[in-house]
Structure formats: structure tokens, C-alpha cells
PDB file of C-alpha atoms in Angstrom:
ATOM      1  CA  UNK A   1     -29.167  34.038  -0.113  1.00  0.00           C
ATOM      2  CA  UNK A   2     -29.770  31.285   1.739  1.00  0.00           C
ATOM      3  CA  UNK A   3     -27.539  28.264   2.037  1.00  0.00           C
ATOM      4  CA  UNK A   4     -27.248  24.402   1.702  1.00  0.00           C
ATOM      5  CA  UNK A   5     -29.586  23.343   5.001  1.00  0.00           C
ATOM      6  CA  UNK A   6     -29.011  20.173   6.579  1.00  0.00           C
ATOM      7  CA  UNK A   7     -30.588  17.997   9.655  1.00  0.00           C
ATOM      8  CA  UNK A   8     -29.780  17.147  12.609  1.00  0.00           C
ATOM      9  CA  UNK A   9     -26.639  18.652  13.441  1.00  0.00           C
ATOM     10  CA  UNK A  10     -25.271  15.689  15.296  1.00  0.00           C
ATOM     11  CA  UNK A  11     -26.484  12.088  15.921  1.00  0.00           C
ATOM     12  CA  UNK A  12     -25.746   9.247  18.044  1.00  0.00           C
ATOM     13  CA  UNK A  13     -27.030   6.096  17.241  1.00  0.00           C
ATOM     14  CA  UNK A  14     -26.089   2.102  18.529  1.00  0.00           C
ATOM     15  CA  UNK A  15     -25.077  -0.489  15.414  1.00  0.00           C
ATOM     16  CA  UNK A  16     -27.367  -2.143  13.836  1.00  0.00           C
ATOM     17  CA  UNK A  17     -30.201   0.753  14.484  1.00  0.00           C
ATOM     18  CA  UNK A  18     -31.585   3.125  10.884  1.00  0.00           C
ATOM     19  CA  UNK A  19     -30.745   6.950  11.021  1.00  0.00           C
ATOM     20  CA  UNK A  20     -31.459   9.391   8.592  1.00  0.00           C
ATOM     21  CA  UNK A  21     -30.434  12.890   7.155  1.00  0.00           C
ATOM     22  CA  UNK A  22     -32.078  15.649   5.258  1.00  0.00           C
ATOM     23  CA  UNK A  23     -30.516  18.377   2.995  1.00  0.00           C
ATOM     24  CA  UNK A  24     -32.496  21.217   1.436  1.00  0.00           C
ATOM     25  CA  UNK A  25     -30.617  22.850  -0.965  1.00  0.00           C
ATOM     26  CA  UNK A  26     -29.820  26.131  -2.202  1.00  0.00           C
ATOM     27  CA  UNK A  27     -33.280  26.984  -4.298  1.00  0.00           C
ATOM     28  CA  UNK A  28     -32.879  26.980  -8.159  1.00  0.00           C
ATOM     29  CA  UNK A  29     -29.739  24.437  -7.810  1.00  0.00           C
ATOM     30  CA  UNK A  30     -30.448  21.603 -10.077  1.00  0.00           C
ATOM     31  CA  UNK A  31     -27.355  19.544  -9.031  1.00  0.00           C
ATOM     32  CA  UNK A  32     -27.429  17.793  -5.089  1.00  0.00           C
ATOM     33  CA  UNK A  33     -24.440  15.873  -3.974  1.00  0.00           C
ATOM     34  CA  UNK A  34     -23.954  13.668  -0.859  1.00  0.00           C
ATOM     35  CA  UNK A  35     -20.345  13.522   0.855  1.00  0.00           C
ATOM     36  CA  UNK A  36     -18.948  10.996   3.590  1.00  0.00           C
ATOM     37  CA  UNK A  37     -15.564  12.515   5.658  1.00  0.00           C
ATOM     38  CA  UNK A  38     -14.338  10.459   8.135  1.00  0.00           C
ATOM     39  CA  UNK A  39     -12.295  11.807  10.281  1.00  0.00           C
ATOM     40  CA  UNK A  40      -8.776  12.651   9.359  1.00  0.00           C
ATOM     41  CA  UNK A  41     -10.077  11.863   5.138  1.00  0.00           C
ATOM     42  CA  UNK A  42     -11.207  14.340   2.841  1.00  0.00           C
ATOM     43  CA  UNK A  43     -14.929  14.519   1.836  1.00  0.00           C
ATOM     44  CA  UNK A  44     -15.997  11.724  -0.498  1.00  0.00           C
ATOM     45  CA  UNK A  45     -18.867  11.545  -2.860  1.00  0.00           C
ATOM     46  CA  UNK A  46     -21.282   8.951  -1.970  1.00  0.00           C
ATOM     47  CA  UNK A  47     -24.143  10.214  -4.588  1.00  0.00           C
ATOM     48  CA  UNK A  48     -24.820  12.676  -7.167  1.00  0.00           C
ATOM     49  CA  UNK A  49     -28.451  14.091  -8.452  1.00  0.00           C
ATOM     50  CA  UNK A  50     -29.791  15.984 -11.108  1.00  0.00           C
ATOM     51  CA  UNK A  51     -32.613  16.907 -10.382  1.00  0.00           C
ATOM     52  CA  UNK A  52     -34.519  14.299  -9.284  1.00  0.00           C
ATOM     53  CA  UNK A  53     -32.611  11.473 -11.038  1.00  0.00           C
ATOM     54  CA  UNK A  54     -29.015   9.517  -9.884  1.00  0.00           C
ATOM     55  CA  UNK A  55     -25.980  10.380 -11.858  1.00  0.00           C
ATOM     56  CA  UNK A  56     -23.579   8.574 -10.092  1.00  0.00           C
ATOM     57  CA  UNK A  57     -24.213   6.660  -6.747  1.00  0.00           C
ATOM     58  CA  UNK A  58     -20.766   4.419  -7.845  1.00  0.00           C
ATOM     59  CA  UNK A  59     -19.107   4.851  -4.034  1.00  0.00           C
ATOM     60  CA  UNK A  60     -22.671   4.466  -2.416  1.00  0.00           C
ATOM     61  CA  UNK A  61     -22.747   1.270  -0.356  1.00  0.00           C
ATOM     62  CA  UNK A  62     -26.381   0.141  -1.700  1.00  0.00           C
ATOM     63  CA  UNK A  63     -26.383  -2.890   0.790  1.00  0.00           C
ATOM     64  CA  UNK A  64     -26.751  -0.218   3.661  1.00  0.00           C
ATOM     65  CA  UNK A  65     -27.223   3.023   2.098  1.00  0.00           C
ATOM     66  CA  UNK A  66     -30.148   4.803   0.027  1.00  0.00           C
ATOM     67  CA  UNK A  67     -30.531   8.488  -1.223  1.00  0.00           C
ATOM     68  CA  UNK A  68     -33.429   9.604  -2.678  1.00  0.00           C
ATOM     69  CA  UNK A  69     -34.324  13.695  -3.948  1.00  0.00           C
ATOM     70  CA  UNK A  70     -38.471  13.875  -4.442  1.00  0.00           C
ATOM     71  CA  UNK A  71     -39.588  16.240  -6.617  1.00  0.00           C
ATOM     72  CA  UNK A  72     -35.915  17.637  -7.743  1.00  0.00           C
ATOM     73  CA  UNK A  73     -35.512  19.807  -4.343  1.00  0.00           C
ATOM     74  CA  UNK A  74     -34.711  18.003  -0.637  1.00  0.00           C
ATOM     75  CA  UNK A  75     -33.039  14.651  -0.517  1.00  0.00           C
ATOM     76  CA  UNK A  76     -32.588  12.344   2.548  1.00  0.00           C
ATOM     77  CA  UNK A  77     -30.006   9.962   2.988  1.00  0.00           C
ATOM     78  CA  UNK A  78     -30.588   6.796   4.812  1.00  0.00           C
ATOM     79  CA  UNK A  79     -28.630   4.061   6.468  1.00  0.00           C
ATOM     80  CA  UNK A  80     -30.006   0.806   7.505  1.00  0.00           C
ATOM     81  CA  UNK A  81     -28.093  -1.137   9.553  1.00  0.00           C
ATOM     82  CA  UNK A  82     -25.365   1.122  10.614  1.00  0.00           C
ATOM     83  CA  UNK A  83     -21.992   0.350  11.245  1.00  0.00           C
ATOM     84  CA  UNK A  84     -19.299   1.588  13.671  1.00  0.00           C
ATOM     85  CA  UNK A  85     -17.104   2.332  10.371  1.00  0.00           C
ATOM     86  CA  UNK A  86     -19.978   4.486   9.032  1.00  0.00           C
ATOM     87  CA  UNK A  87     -18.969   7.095  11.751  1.00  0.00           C
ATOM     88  CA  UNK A  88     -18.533  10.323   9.932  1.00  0.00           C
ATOM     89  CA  UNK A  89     -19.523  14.318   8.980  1.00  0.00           C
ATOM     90  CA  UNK A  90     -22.049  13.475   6.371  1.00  0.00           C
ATOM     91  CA  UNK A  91     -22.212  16.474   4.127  1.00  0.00           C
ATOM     92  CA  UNK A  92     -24.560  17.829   1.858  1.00  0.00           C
ATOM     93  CA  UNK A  93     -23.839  20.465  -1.453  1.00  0.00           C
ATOM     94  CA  UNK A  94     -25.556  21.645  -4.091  1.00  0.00           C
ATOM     95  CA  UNK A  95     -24.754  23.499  -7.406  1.00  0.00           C
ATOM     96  CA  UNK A  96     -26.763  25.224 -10.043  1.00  0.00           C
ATOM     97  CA  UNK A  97     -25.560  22.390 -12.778  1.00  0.00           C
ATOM     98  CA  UNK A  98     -23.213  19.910 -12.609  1.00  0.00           C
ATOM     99  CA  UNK A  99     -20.241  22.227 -14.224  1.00  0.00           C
ATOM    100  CA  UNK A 100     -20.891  25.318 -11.502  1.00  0.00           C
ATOM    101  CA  UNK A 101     -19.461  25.657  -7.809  1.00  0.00           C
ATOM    102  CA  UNK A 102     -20.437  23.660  -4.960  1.00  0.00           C
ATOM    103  CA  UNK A 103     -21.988  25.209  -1.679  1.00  0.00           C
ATOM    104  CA  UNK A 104     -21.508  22.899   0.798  1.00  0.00           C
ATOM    105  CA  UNK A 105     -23.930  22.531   4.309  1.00  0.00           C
ATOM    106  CA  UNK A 106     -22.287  22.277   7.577  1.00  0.00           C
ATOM    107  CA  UNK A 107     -23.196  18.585   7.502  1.00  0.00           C
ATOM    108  CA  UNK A 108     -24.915  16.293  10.238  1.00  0.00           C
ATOM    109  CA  UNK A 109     -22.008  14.386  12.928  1.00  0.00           C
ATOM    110  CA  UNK A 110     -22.937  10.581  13.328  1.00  0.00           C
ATOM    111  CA  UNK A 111     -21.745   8.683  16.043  1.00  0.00           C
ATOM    112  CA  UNK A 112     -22.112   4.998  15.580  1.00  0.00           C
ATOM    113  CA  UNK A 113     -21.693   2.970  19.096  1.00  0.00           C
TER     114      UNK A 113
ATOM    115  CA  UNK B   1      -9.497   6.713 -10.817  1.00  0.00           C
ATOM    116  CA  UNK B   2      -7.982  10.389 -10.062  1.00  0.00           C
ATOM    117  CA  UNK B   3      -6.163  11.074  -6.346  1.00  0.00           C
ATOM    118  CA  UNK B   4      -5.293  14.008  -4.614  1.00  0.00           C
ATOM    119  CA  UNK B   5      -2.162  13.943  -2.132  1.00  0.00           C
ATOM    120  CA  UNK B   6      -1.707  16.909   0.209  1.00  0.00           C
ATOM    121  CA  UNK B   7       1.650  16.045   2.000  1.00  0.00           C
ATOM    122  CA  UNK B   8       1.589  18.635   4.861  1.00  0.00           C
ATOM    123  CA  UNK B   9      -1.253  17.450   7.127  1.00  0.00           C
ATOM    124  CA  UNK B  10      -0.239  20.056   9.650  1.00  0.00           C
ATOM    125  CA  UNK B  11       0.718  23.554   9.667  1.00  0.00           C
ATOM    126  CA  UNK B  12       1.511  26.342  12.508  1.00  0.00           C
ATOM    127  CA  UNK B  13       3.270  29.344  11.375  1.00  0.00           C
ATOM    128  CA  UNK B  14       3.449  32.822  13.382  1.00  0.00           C
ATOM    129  CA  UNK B  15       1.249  36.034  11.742  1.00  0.00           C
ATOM    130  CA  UNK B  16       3.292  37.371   8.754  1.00  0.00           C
ATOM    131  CA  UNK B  17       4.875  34.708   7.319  1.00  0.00           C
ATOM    132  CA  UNK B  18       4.727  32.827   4.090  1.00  0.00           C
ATOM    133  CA  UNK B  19       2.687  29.862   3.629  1.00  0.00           C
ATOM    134  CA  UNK B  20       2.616  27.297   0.658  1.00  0.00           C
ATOM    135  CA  UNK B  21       0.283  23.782   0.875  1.00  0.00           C
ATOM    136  CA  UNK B  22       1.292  21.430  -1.535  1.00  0.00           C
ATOM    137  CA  UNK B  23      -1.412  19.494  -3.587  1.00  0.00           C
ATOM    138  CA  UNK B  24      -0.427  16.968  -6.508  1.00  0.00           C
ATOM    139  CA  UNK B  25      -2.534  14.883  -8.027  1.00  0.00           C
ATOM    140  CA  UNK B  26      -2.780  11.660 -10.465  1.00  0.00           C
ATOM    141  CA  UNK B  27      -4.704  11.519 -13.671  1.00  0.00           C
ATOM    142  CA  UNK B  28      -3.477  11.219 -16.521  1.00  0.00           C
ATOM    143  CA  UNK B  29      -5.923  13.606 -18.707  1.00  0.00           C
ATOM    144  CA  UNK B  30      -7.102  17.337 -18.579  1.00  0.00           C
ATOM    145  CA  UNK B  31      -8.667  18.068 -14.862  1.00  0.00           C
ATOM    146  CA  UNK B  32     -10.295  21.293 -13.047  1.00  0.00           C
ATOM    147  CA  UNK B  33      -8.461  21.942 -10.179  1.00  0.00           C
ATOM    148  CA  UNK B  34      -9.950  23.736  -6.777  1.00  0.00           C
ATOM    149  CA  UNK B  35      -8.642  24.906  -2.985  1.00  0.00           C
ATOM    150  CA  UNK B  36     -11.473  24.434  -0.257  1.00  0.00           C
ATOM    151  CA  UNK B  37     -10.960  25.805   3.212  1.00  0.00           C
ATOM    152  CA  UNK B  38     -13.026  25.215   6.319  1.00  0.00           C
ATOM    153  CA  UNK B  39     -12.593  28.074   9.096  1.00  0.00           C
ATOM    154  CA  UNK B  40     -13.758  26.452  12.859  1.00  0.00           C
ATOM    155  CA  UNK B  41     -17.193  25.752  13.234  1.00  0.00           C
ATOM    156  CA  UNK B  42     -18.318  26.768   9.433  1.00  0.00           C
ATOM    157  CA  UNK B  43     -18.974  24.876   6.473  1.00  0.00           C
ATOM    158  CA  UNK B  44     -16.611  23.905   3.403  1.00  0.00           C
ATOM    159  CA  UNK B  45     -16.147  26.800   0.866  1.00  0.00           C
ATOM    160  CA  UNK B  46     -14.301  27.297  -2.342  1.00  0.00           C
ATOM    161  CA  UNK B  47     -11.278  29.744  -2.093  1.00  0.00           C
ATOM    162  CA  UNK B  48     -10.215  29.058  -5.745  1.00  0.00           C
ATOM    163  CA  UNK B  49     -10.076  27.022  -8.529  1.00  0.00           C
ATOM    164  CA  UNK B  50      -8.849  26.661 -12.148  1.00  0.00           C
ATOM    165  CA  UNK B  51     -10.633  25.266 -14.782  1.00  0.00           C
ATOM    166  CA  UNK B  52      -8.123  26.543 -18.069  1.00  0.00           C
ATOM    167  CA  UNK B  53      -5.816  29.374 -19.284  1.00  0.00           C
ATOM    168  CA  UNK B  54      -3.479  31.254 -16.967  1.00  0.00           C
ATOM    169  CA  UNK B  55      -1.959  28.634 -14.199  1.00  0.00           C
ATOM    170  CA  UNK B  56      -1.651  31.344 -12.260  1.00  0.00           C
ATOM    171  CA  UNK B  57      -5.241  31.626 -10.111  1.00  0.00           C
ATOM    172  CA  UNK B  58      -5.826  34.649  -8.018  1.00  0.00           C
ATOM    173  CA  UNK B  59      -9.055  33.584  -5.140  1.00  0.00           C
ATOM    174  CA  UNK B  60     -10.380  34.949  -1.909  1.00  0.00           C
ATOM    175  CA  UNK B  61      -8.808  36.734   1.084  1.00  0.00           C
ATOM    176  CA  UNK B  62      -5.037  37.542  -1.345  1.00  0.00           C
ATOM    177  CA  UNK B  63      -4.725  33.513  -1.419  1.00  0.00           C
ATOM    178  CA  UNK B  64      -3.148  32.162  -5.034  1.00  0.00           C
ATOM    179  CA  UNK B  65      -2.348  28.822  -6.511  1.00  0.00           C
ATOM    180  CA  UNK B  66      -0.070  27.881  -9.629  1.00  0.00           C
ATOM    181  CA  UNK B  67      -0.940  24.683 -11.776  1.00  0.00           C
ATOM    182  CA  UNK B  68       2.164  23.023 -13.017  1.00  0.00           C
ATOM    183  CA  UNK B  69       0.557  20.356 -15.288  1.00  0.00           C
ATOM    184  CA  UNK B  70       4.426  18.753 -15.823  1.00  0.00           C
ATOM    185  CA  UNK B  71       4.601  18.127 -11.945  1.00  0.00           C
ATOM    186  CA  UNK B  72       0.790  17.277 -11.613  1.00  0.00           C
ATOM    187  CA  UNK B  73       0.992  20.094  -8.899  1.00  0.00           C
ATOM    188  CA  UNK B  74      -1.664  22.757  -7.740  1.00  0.00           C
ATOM    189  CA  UNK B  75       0.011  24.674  -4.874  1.00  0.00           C
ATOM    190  CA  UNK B  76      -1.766  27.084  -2.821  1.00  0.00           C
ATOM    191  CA  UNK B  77       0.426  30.328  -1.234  1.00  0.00           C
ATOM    192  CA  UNK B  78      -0.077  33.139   0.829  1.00  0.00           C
ATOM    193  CA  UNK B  79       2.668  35.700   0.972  1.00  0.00           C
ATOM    194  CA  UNK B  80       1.576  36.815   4.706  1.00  0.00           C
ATOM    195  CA  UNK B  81      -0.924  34.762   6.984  1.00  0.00           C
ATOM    196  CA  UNK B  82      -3.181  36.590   9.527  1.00  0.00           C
ATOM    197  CA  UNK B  83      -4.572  34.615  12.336  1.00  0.00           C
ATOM    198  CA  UNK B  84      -7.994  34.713  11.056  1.00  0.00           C
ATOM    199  CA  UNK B  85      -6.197  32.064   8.333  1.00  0.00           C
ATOM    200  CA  UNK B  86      -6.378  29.033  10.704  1.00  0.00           C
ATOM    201  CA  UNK B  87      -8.602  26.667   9.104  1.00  0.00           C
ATOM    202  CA  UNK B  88      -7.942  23.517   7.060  1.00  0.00           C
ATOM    203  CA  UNK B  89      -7.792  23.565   3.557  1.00  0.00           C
ATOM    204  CA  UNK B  90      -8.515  20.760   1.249  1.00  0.00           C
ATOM    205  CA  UNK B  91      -7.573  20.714  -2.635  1.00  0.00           C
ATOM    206  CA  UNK B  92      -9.559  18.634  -4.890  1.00  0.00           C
ATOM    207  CA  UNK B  93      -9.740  17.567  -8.313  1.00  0.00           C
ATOM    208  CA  UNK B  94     -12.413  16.687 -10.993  1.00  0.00           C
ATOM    209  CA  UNK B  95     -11.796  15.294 -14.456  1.00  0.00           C
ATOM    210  CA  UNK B  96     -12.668  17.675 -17.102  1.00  0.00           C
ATOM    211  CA  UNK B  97     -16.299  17.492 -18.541  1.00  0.00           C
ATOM    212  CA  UNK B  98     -16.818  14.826 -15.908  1.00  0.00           C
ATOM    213  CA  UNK B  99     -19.762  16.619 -14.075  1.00  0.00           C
ATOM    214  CA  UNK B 100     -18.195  18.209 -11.152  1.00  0.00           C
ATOM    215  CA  UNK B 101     -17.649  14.801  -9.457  1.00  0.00           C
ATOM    216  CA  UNK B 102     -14.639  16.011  -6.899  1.00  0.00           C
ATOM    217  CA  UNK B 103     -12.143  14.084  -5.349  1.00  0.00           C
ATOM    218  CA  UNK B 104     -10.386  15.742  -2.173  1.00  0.00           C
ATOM    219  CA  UNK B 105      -7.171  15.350  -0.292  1.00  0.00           C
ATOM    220  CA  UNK B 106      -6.994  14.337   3.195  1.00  0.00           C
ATOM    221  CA  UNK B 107      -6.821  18.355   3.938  1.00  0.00           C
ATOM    222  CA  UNK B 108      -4.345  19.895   5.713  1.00  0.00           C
ATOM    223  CA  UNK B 109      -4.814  21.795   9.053  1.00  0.00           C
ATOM    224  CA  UNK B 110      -3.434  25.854   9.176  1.00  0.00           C
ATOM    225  CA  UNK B 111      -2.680  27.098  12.684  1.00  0.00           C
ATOM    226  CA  UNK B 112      -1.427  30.953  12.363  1.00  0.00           C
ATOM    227  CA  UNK B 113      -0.137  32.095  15.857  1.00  0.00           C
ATOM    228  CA  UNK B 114      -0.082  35.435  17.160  1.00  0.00           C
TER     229      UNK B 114
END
């Protein structure tokens, strides 16, 4: 089977400038969450989907951050500006509903400079 | 809000011996309780987790954990490490019903020597 698929690998990117990441999830999983570890922190949730829709996006910073999961399956994260604090493993999981196990990617490394 | 303190951030033991990570964690109400671990180079993946009835959990690779719900404890132990152990584990929490929304520790970071 397959797991949680996530792009790039690593980025480096100046403040101020837009980067994005993608995450294609296990197929069938109906739940897609977004995670934020900074280094030396455990991973925290920025976003959760069902499907296609938000259930919680509480800890997302909207002024800078967006999510968004087309049709139910990928989702891309986006930040616009970026900041030297939003340095972090940015990391992907999905689940076949919101009560069942998380599969985690192996998450995209951005730099900020 | 729930949080999850894991007080030993760094751990080496030598092949054989006995390991225990300590995970407690603050909520008040009934929670579903989890171990992570992260080998070098791989992706996060769940080594156990508890969700109701026996506090005793049995996961992966002869790893256990006890809940202790009057010491808001979830304690992960290993009666002998190998070397192929080093990794860093993370416990997390989520509150009951609440849709899988987890909250981690800061992790703490297994070095088994040979």
C-alpha cells in the first residue's frame, strides 16, 4: 500500500517570498491533516479535512496561511508572505475517518532566510 | 486546551537495558492516548495507543505503555533496547470523540549504544 506522498522534500525560500506544499494521501482516506514541527516541538495541527471540507483550521494562521483539498483527495498548503519563524518540517497525514490511525508523510523541510 | 509533557528530552542507554519515557498529560476529561516514534530518515508512525479498557497496551517491536488515569500518566517501557531502537518518540493525546485532533509532546530522542 502506498503511503502519505508529499512535495518537495526540502525548500529554501527568502522572507517575504510564497511557497507551497502538496500532500496526496493514502487513497480511500477520507480524513487529511496538516502538521507544523519546529524544531525541538512536537508536530502541531495547523488544519484538519474531511473530505473536501475544513473541520478545524483553529491553529492555522489565516493572515499568512491557506489549505485547500479539491475534490476530497490532494491538498496544498500555502504561505504568503513567509516568515523566518515559519521555519519548520511541515507534515502531512491522512486517516480513513477522523476516529482511525494517522499515517503520516515524511513531510517537506522549509528554510525561511 | 489538552498538553502533553515528556520530561526526558534525551536518552542514551547501552543494548540490553531497560528503558521507560515518561508522558503525562493535562485534561481534565476522558482522552485516547498514543506513542509515535520516528526512526532516522523515516516518517512518524504509531507504535501504540489506547483508546479504553485494559491500561495495560501491548504495540510494535515488544514496546508497552500503562495509563494511570490518577497520575494523568501514559508511560512507554521496553524491558531490553536493541540498537535498531534509536529514534525519537513522541506521545500524544486527543480528547475522546474529539475527531482525532492530536496534541504531541516535544518528543524525546532514544540513542541505544552498542
Amino acid at each position: 500500500e502506498a503511503g502519505v506522498a508529499q512535495s518537495p522534500r526540502y525548500k529554501i525560500i527568502e522572507k517575504r517570498q510564497s511557497v507551497a506544499f502538496w500532500c496526496n494521501p493514502i487513497s480511500g482516506h477520507a480524513t487529511l491533516y496538516w502538521y507544523q514541527q519546529i524544531l525541538g516541538q512536537g508536530p502541531k495541527l495547523l488544519i484538519q479535512f474531511q473530505n473536501n471540507g475544513v473541520v478545524d483550521d483553529s491553529q492555522l494562521p489565516k493572515d499568512r496561511f491557506s489549505a485547500e483539498r479539491l475534490k476530497g483527495v490532494d491538498s496544498t498548503l500555502k504561505i504568503q508572505p513567509a516568515k523566518l519563524e515559519d521555519s519548520a518540517v511541515y507534515l502531512c497525514a491522512s486517516s480513513l475517518g477522523n476516529q482511525d490511525e494517522l499515517f503520516f508523510g515524511s513531510g517537506t523541510q522549509l528554510s525561511v532566510l | 486546551a489538552q498538553s502533553v509533557s515528556q520530561h526526558n528530552h534525551h536518552v542514551i542507554l547501552s543494548e540490553a537495558a531497560s528503558l521507560e519515557l515518561g508522558c503525562n498529560y493535562s485534561y481534565g476529561g476522558t482522552v485516547n492516548l498514543f506513542w509515535y516514534v520516528q526512526y532516522p530518515g523515516q516518517h512518524l508512525q504509531l507504535l501504540l495507543k489506547y483508546f479504553s479498557g485494559d491500561p495495560l497496551v501491548k504495540g510494535i517491536k515488544g514496546f508497552e505503555a500503562e495509563f494511570i488515569k490518577s497520575k494523568f500518566s501514559f508511560n512507554l517501557r521496553k524491558p531490553s533496547v536493541q540498537w535498531s531502537d534509536t529514534a525519537e518518540y513522541f506521545c500524544a493525546v486527543a480528547i475522546t470523540g474529539g475527531g482525532n485532533k492530536l496534541t504531541f509532546g516535544t518528543g524525546t530522542q532514544l540513542k541505544v549504544e552498542l
